[in-house]
PDB file of C-alpha atoms in Angstrom:
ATOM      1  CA  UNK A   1     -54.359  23.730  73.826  1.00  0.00           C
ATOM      2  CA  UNK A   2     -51.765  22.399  71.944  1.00  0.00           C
ATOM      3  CA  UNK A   3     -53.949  19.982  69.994  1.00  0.00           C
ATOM      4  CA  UNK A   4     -56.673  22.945  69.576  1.00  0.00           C
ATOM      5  CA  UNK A   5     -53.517  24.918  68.195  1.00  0.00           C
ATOM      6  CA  UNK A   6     -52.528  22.094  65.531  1.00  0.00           C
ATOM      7  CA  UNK A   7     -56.604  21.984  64.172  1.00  0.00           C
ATOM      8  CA  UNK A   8     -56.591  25.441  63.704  1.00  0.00           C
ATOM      9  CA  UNK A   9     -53.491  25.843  61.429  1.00  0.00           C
ATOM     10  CA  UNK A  10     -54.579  22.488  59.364  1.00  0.00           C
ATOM     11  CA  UNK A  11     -57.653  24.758  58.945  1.00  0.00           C
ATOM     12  CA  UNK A  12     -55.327  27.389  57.595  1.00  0.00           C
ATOM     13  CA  UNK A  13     -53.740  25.136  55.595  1.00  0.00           C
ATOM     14  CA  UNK A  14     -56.221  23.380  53.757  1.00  0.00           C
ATOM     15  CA  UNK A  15     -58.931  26.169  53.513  1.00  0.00           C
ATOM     16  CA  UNK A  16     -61.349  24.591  54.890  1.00  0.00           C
ATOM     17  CA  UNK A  17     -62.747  22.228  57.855  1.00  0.00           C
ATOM     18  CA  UNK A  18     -63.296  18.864  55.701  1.00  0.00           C
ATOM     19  CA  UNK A  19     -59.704  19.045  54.737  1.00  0.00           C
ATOM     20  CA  UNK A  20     -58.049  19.794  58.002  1.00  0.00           C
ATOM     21  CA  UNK A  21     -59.884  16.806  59.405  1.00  0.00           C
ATOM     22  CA  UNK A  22     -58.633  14.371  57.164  1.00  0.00           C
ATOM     23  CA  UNK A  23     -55.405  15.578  57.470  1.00  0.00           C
ATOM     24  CA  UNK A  24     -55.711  15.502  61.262  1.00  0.00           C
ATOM     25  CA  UNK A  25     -57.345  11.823  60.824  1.00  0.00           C
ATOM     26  CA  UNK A  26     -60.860  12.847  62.972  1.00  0.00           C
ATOM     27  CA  UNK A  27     -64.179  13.664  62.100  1.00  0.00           C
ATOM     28  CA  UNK A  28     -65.322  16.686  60.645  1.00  0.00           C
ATOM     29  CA  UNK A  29     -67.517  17.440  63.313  1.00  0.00           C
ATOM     30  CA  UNK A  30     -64.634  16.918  65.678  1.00  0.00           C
ATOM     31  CA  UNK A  31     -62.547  19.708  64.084  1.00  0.00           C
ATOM     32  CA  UNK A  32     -65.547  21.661  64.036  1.00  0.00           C
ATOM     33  CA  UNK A  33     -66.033  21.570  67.890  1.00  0.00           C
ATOM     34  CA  UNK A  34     -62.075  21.889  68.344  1.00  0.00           C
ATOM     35  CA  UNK A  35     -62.562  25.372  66.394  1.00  0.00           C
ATOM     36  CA  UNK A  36     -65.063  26.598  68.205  1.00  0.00           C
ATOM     37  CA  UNK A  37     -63.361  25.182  72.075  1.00  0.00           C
ATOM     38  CA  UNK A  38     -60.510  27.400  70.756  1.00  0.00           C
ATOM     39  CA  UNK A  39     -62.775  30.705  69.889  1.00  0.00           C
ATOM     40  CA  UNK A  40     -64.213  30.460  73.168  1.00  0.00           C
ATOM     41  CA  UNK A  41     -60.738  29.703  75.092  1.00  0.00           C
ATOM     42  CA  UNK A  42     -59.578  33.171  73.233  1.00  0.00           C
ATOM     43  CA  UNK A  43     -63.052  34.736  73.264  1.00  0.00           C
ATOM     44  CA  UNK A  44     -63.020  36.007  69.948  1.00  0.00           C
ATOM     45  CA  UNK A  45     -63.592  35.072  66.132  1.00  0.00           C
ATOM     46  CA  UNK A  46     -60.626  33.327  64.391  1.00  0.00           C
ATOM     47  CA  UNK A  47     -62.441  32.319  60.859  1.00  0.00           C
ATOM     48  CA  UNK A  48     -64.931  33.879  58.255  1.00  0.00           C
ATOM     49  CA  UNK A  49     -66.467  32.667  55.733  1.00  0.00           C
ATOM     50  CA  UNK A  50     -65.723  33.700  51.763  1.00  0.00           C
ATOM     51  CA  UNK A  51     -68.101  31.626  49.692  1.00  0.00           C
ATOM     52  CA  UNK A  52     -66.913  27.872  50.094  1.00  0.00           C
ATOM     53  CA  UNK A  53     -63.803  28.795  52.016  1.00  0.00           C
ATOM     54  CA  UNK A  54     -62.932  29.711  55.198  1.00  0.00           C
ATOM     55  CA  UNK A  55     -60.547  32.862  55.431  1.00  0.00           C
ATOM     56  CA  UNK A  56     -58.931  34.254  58.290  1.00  0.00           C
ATOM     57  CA  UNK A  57     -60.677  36.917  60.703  1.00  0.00           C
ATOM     58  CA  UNK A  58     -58.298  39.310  61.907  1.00  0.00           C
ATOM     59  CA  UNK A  59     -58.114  38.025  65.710  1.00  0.00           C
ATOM     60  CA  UNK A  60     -57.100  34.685  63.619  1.00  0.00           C
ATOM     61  CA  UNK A  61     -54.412  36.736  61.708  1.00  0.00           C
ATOM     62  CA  UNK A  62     -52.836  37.778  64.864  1.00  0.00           C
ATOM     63  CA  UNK A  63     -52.492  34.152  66.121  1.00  0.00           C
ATOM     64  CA  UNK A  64     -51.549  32.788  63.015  1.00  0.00           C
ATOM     65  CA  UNK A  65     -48.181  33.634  63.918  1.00  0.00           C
ATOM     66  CA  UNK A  66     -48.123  32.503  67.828  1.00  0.00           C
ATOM     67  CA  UNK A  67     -49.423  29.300  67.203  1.00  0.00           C
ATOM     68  CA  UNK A  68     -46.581  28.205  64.662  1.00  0.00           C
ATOM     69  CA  UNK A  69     -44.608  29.030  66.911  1.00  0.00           C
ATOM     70  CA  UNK A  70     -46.035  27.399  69.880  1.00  0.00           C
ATOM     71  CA  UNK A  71     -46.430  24.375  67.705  1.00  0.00           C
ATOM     72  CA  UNK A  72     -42.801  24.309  66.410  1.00  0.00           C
ATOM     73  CA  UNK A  73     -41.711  24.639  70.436  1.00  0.00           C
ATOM     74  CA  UNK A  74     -43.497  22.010  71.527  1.00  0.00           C
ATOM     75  CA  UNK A  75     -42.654  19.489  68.467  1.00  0.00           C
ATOM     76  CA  UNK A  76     -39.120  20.643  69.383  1.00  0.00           C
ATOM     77  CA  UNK A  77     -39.401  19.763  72.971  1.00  0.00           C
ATOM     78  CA  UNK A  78     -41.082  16.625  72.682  1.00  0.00           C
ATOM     79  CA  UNK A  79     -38.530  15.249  70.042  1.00  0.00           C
ATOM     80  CA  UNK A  80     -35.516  16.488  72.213  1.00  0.00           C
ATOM     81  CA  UNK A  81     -36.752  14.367  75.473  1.00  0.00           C
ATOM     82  CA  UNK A  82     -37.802  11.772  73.741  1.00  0.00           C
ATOM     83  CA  UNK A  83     -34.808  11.143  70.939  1.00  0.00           C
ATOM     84  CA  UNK A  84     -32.953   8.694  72.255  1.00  0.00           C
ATOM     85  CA  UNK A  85     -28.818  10.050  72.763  1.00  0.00           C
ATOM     86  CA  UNK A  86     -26.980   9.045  70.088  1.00  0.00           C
ATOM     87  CA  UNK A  87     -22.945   9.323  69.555  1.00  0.00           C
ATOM     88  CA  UNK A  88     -20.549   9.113  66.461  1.00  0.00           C
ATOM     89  CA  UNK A  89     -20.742  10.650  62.917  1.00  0.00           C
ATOM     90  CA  UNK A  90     -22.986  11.164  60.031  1.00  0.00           C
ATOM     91  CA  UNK A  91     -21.787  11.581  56.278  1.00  0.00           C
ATOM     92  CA  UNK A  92     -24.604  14.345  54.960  1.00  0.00           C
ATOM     93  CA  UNK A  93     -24.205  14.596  51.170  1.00  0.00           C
ATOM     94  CA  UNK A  94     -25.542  17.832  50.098  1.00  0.00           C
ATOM     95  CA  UNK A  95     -25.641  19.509  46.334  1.00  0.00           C
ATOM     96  CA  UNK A  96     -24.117  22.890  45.856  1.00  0.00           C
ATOM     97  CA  UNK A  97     -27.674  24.202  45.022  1.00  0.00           C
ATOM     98  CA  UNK A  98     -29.869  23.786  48.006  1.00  0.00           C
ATOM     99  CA  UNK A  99     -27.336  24.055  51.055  1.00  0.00           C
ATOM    100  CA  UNK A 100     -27.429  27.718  51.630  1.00  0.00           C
ATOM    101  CA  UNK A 101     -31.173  27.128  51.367  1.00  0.00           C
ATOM    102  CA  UNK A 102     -32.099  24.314  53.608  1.00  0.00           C
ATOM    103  CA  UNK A 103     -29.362  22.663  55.455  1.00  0.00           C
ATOM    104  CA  UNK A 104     -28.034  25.393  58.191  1.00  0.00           C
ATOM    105  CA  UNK A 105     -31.703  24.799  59.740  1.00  0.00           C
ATOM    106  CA  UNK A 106     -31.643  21.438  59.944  1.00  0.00           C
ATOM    107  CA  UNK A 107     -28.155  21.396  61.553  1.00  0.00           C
ATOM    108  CA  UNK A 108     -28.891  24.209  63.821  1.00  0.00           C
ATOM    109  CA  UNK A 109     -31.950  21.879  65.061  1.00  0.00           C
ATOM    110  CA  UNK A 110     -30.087  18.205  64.660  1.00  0.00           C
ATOM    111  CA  UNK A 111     -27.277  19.604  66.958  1.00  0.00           C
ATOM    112  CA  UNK A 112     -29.695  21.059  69.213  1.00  0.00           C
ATOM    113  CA  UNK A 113     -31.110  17.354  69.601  1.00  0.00           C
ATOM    114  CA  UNK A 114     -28.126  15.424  69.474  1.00  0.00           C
ATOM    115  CA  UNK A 115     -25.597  17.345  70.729  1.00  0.00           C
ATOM    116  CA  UNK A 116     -22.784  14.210  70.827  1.00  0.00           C
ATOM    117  CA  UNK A 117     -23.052  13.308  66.912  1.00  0.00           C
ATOM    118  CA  UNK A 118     -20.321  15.013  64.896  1.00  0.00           C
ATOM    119  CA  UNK A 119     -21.903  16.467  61.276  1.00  0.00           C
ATOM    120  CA  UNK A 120     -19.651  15.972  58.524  1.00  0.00           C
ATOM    121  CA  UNK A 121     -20.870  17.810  55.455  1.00  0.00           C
ATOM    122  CA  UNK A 122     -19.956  16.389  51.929  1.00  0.00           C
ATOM    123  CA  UNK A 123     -21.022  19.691  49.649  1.00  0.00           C
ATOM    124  CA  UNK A 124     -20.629  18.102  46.018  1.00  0.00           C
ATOM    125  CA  UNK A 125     -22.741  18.128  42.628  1.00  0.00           C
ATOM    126  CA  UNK A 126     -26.409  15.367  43.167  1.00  0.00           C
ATOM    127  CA  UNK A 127     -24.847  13.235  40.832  1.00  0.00           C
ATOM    128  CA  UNK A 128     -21.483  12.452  42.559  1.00  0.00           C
ATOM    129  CA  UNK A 129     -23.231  12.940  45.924  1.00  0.00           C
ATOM    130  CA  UNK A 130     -25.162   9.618  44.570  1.00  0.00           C
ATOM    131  CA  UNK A 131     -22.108   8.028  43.637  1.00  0.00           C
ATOM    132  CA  UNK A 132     -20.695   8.933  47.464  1.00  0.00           C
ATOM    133  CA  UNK A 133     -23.961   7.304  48.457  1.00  0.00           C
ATOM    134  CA  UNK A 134     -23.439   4.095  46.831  1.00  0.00           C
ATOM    135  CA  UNK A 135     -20.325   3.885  47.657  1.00  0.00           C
ATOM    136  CA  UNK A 136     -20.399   4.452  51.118  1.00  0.00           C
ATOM    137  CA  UNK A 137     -18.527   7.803  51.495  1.00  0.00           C
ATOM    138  CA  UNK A 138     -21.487   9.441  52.481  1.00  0.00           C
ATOM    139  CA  UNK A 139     -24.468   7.843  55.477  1.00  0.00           C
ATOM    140  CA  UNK A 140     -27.582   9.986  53.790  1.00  0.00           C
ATOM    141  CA  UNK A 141     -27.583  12.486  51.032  1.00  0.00           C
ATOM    142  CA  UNK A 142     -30.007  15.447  49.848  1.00  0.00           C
ATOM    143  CA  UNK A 143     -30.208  16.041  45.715  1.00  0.00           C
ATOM    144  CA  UNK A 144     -31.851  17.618  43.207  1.00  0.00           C
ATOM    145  CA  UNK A 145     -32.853  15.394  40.270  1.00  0.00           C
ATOM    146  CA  UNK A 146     -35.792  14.939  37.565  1.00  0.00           C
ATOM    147  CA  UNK A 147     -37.055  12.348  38.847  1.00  0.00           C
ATOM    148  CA  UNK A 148     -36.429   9.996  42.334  1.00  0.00           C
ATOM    149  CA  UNK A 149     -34.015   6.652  42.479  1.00  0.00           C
ATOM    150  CA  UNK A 150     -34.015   3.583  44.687  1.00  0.00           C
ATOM    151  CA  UNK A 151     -34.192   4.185  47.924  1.00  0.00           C
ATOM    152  CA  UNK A 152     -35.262   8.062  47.653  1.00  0.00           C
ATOM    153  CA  UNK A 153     -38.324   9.843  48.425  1.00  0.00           C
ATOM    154  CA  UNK A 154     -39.318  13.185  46.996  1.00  0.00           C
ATOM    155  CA  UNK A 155     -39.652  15.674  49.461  1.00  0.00           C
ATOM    156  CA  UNK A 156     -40.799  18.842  47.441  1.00  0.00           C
ATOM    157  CA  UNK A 157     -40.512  19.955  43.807  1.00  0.00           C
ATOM    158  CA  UNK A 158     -39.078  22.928  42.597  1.00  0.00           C
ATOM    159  CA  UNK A 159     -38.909  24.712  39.355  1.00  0.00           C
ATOM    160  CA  UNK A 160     -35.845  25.763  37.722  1.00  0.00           C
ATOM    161  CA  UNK A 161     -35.849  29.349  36.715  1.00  0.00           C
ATOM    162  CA  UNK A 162     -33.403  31.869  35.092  1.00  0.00           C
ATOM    163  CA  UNK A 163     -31.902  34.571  37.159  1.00  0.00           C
ATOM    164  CA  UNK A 164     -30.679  37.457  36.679  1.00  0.00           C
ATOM    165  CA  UNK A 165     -29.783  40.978  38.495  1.00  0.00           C
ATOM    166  CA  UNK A 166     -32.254  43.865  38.327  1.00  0.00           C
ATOM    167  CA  UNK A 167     -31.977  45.860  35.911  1.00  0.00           C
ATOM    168  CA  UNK A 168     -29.602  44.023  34.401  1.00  0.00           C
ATOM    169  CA  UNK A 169     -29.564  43.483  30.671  1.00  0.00           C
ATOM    170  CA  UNK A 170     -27.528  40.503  30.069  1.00  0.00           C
ATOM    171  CA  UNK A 171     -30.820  38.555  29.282  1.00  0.00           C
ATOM    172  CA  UNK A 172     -31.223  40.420  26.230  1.00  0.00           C
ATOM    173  CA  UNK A 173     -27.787  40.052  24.659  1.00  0.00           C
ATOM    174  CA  UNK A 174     -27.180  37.851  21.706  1.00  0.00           C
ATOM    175  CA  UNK A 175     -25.605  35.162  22.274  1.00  0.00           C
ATOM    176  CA  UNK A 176     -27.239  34.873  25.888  1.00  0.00           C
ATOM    177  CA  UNK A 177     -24.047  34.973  28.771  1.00  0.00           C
ATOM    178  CA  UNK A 178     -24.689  32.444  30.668  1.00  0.00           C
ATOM    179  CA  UNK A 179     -23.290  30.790  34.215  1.00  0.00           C
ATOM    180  CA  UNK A 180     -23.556  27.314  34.130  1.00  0.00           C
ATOM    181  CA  UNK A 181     -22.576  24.520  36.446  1.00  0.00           C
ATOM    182  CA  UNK A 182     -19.974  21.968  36.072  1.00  0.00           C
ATOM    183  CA  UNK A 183     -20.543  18.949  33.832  1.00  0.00           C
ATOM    184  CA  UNK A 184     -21.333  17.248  36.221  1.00  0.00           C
ATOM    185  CA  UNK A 185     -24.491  19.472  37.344  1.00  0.00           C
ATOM    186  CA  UNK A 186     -27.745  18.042  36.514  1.00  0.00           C
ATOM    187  CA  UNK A 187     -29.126  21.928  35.521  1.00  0.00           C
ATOM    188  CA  UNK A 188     -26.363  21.695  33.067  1.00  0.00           C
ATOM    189  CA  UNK A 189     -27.498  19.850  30.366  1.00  0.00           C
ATOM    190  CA  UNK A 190     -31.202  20.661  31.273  1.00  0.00           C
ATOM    191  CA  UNK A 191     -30.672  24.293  30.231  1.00  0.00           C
ATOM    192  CA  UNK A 192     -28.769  23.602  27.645  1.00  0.00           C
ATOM    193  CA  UNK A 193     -31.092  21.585  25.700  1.00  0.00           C
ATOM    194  CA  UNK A 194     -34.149  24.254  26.532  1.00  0.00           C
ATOM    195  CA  UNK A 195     -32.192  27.170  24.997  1.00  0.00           C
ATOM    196  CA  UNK A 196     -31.017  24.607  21.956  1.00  0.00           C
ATOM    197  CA  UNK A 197     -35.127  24.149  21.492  1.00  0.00           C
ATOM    198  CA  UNK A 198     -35.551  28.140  21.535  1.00  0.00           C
ATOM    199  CA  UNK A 199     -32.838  28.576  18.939  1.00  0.00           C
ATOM    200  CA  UNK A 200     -31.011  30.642  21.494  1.00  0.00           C
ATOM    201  CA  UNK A 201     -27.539  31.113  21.191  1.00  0.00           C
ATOM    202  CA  UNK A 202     -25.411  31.093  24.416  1.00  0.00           C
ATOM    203  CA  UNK A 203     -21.946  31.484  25.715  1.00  0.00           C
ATOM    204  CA  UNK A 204     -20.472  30.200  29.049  1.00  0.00           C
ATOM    205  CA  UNK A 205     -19.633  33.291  31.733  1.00  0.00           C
ATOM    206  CA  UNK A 206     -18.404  30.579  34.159  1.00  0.00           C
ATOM    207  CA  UNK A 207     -18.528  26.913  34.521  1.00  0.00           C
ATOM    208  CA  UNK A 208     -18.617  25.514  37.999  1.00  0.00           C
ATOM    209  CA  UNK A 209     -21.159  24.327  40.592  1.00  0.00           C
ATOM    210  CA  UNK A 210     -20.023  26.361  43.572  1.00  0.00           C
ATOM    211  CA  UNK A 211     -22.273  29.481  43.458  1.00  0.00           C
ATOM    212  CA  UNK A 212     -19.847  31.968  45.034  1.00  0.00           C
ATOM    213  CA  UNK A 213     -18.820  32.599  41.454  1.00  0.00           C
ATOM    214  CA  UNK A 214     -22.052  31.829  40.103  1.00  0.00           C
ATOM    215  CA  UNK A 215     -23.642  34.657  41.948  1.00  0.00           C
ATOM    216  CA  UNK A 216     -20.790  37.002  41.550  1.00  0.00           C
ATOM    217  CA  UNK A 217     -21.578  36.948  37.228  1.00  0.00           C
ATOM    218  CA  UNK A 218     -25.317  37.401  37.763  1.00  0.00           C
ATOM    219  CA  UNK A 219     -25.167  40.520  40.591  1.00  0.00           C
ATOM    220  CA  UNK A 220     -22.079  42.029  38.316  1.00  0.00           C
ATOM    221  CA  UNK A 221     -24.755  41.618  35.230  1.00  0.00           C
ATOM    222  CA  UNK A 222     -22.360  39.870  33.110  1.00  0.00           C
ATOM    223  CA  UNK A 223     -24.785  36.372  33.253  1.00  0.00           C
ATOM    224  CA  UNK A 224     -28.292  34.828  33.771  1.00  0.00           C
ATOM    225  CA  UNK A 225     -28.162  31.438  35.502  1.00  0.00           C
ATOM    226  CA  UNK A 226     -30.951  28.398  36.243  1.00  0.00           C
ATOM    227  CA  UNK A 227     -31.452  28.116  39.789  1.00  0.00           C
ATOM    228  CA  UNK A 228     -34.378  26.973  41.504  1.00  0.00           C
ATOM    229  CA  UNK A 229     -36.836  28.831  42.606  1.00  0.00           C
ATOM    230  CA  UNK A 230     -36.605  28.875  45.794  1.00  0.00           C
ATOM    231  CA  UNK A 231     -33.061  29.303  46.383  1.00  0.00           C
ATOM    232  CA  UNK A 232     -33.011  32.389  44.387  1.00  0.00           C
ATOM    233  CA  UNK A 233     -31.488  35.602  47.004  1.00  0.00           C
ATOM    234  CA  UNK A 234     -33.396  38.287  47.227  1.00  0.00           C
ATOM    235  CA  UNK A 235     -30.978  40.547  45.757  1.00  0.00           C
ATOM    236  CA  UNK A 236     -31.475  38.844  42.696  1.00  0.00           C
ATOM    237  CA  UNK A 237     -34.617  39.061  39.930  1.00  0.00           C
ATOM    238  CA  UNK A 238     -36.388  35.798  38.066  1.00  0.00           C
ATOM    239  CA  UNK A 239     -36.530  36.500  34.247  1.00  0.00           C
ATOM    240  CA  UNK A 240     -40.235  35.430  33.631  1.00  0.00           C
ATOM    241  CA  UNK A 241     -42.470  36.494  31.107  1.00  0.00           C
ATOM    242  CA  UNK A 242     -43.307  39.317  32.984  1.00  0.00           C
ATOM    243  CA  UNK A 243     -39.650  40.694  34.049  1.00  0.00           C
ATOM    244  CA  UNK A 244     -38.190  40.055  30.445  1.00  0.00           C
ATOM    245  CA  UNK A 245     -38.626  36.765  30.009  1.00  0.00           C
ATOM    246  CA  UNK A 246     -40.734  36.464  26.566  1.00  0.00           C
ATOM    247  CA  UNK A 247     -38.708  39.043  24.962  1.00  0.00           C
ATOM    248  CA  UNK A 248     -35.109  37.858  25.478  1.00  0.00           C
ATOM    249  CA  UNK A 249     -36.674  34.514  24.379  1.00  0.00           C
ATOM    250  CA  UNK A 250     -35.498  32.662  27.644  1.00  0.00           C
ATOM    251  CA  UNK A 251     -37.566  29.451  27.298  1.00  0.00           C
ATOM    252  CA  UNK A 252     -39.081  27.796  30.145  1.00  0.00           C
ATOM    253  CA  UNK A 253     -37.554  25.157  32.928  1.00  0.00           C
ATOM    254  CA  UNK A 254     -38.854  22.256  34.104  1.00  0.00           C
ATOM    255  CA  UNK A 255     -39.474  21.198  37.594  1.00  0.00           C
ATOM    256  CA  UNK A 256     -36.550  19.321  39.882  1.00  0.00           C
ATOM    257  CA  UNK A 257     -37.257  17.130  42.588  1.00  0.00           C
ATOM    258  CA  UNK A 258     -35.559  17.180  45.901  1.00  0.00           C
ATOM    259  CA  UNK A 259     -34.935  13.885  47.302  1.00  0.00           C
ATOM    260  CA  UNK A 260     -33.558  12.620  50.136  1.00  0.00           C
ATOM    261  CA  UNK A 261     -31.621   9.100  49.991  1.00  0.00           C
ATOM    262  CA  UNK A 262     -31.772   7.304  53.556  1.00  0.00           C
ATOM    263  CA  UNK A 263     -30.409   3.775  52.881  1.00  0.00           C
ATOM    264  CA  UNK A 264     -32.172   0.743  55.071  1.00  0.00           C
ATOM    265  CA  UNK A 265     -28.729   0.209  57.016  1.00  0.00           C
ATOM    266  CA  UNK A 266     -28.258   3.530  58.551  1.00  0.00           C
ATOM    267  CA  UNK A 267     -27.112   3.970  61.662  1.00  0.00           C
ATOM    268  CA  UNK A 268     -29.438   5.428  64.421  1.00  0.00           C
ATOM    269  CA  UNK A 269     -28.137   8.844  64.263  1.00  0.00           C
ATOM    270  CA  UNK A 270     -28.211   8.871  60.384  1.00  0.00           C
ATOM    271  CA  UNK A 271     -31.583   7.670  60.706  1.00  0.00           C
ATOM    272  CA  UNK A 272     -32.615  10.813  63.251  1.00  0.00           C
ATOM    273  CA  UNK A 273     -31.028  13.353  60.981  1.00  0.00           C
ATOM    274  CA  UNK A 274     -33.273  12.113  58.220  1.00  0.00           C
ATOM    275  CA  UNK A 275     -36.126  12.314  60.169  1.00  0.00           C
ATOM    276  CA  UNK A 276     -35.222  16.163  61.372  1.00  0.00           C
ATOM    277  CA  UNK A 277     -34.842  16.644  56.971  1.00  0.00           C
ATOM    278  CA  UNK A 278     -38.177  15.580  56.562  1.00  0.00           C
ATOM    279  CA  UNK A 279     -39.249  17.284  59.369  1.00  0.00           C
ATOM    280  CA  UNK A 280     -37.694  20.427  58.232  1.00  0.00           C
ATOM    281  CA  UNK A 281     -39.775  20.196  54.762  1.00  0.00           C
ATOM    282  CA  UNK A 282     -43.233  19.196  55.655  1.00  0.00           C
ATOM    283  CA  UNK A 283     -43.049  22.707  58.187  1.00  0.00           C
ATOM    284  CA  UNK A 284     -41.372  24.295  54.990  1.00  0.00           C
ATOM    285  CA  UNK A 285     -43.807  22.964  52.835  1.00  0.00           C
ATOM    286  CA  UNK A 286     -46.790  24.183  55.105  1.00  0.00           C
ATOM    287  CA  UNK A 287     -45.545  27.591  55.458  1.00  0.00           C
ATOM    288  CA  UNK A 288     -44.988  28.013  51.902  1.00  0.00           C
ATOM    289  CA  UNK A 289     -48.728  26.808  50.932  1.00  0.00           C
ATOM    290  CA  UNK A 290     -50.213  29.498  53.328  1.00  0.00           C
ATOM    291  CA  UNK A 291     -47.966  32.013  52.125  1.00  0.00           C
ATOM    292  CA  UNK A 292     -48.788  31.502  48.193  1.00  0.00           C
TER     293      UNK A 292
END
């Protein structure tokens, strides 16, 4: 059932049957008939057709739902009885930026598995969490860069985006008040340099890389901020073109990659957290596809 489960949200996925097969490295006709075993376990329709793609019936809406989570419970089982038990400490490097957005889930799971390795959490700016890297302070280390180093691997982009609060109008002043990291954050000079292109005038509201204070200018109004996209709080607004953007004159972003660095001489328990990270963003990565 499992394996039926797994087809059908590939299907999801992708859009269509070709896809999910590759993905799921079978035959198309084998997804096919996997599709249709599942329809006839749960008697009903799960897929219809919209020109070239496949769409969602609702008796497939309602297990959309179920099966992630019956999938996620059984990956979560299997890797728990079959992780070997490790002991000791790992040294997770982690950017200001992204730690409030990823990292409690990953924990949450990682100490689920391994219950006996001690997390130490090193919450610093990507470029001195590379530096920790190199020099050993640190066993693995999440970032967010422009582009990927030795020894990294990208696992998703994200674009960097201004912020503000709604309704808010500091967007619109002249010279823009703006919340910026500390030198040593790579959004720094990025933004910067885009509003020097626009012409924009700016002023600095605050200049750190811990967002408490970040987020305190922006929901007060007093600031706009780059943050990426997806760690942007609900309580907050993004200033595109359609929410102000174009007339304050806020000039675009570009993308930032989050990479994770896990060095070839790991230990084994650095080496399982790293695999629960890029566990954690392929399901992340899935869910967000579907949900765009």
């Amino acid at each position: 059932m499992i394996d039926l489960l797994r087809t059908f949200l590939s299907v999801v996925e992708s859009g269509g049957v070709t896809r999910a097969a590759a993905s799921r490295h079978m035959s198309q006709a084998a997804a096919s008939q996997q599709i249709k075993r599942l329809e006839q376990t749960l008697d009903c329709r799960l897929f219809e057709r919209q020109g070239r793609r496949l769409e969602l019936a609702p008796a497939g809406e309602r297990l959309l739902a179920q099966a992630r989570r019956l999938v996620a419970q059984n990956d979560e089982l299997l890797a728990a009885m079959r992780a070997p038990a490790f002991e000791g400490e790992v040294r997770f490097g982690v950017p200001y930026d992204i730690i409030a957005s990823f990292v409690p889930a990953i924990l949450r799971r990682f100490a689920k598995s391994q219950p006996r390795v001690r997390v130490s959490l090193v919450c610093e700016d990507s470029k001195v969490v590379r530096e920790q890297l190199r020099s050993g302070s640190v066993d693995l280390a999440l970032t967010t860069e422009t582009d990927c180093g030795r020894h990294g691997e990208t696992l998703r982009t994200d674009r960097l985006v201004w912020v503000g609060v709604p309704g808010g109008d500091a967007h619109l002043k002249d010279p823009l008040p703006v919340s910026l990291g500390a030198p040593t954050c790579v959004f720094r000079p990025v933004a910067i340099e885009a509003l020097g292109k626009a012409r924009r005038d700016w002023r600095a509201v605050c200049e750190v890389s811990r967002l408490e204070p970040v987020h305190a200018a922006i929901e007060a109004g007093i600031a706009v901020a780059p943050l990426l996209r997806s760690s942007v709080p609900e309580r907050f607004e993004i200033l595109d073109s359609t929410k102000g953007g174009r007339e304050a004159r806020l000039p675009a972003l570009p993308e930032f990659r989050i990479n994770l660095y896990a060095p070839p001489n790991m230990t084994p328990a650095a080496r399982d957290l790293a695999d629960h990270v890029r566990a954690s963003f392929s399901g992340r990565a899935a869910r967000t596809l579907y949900n765009n």
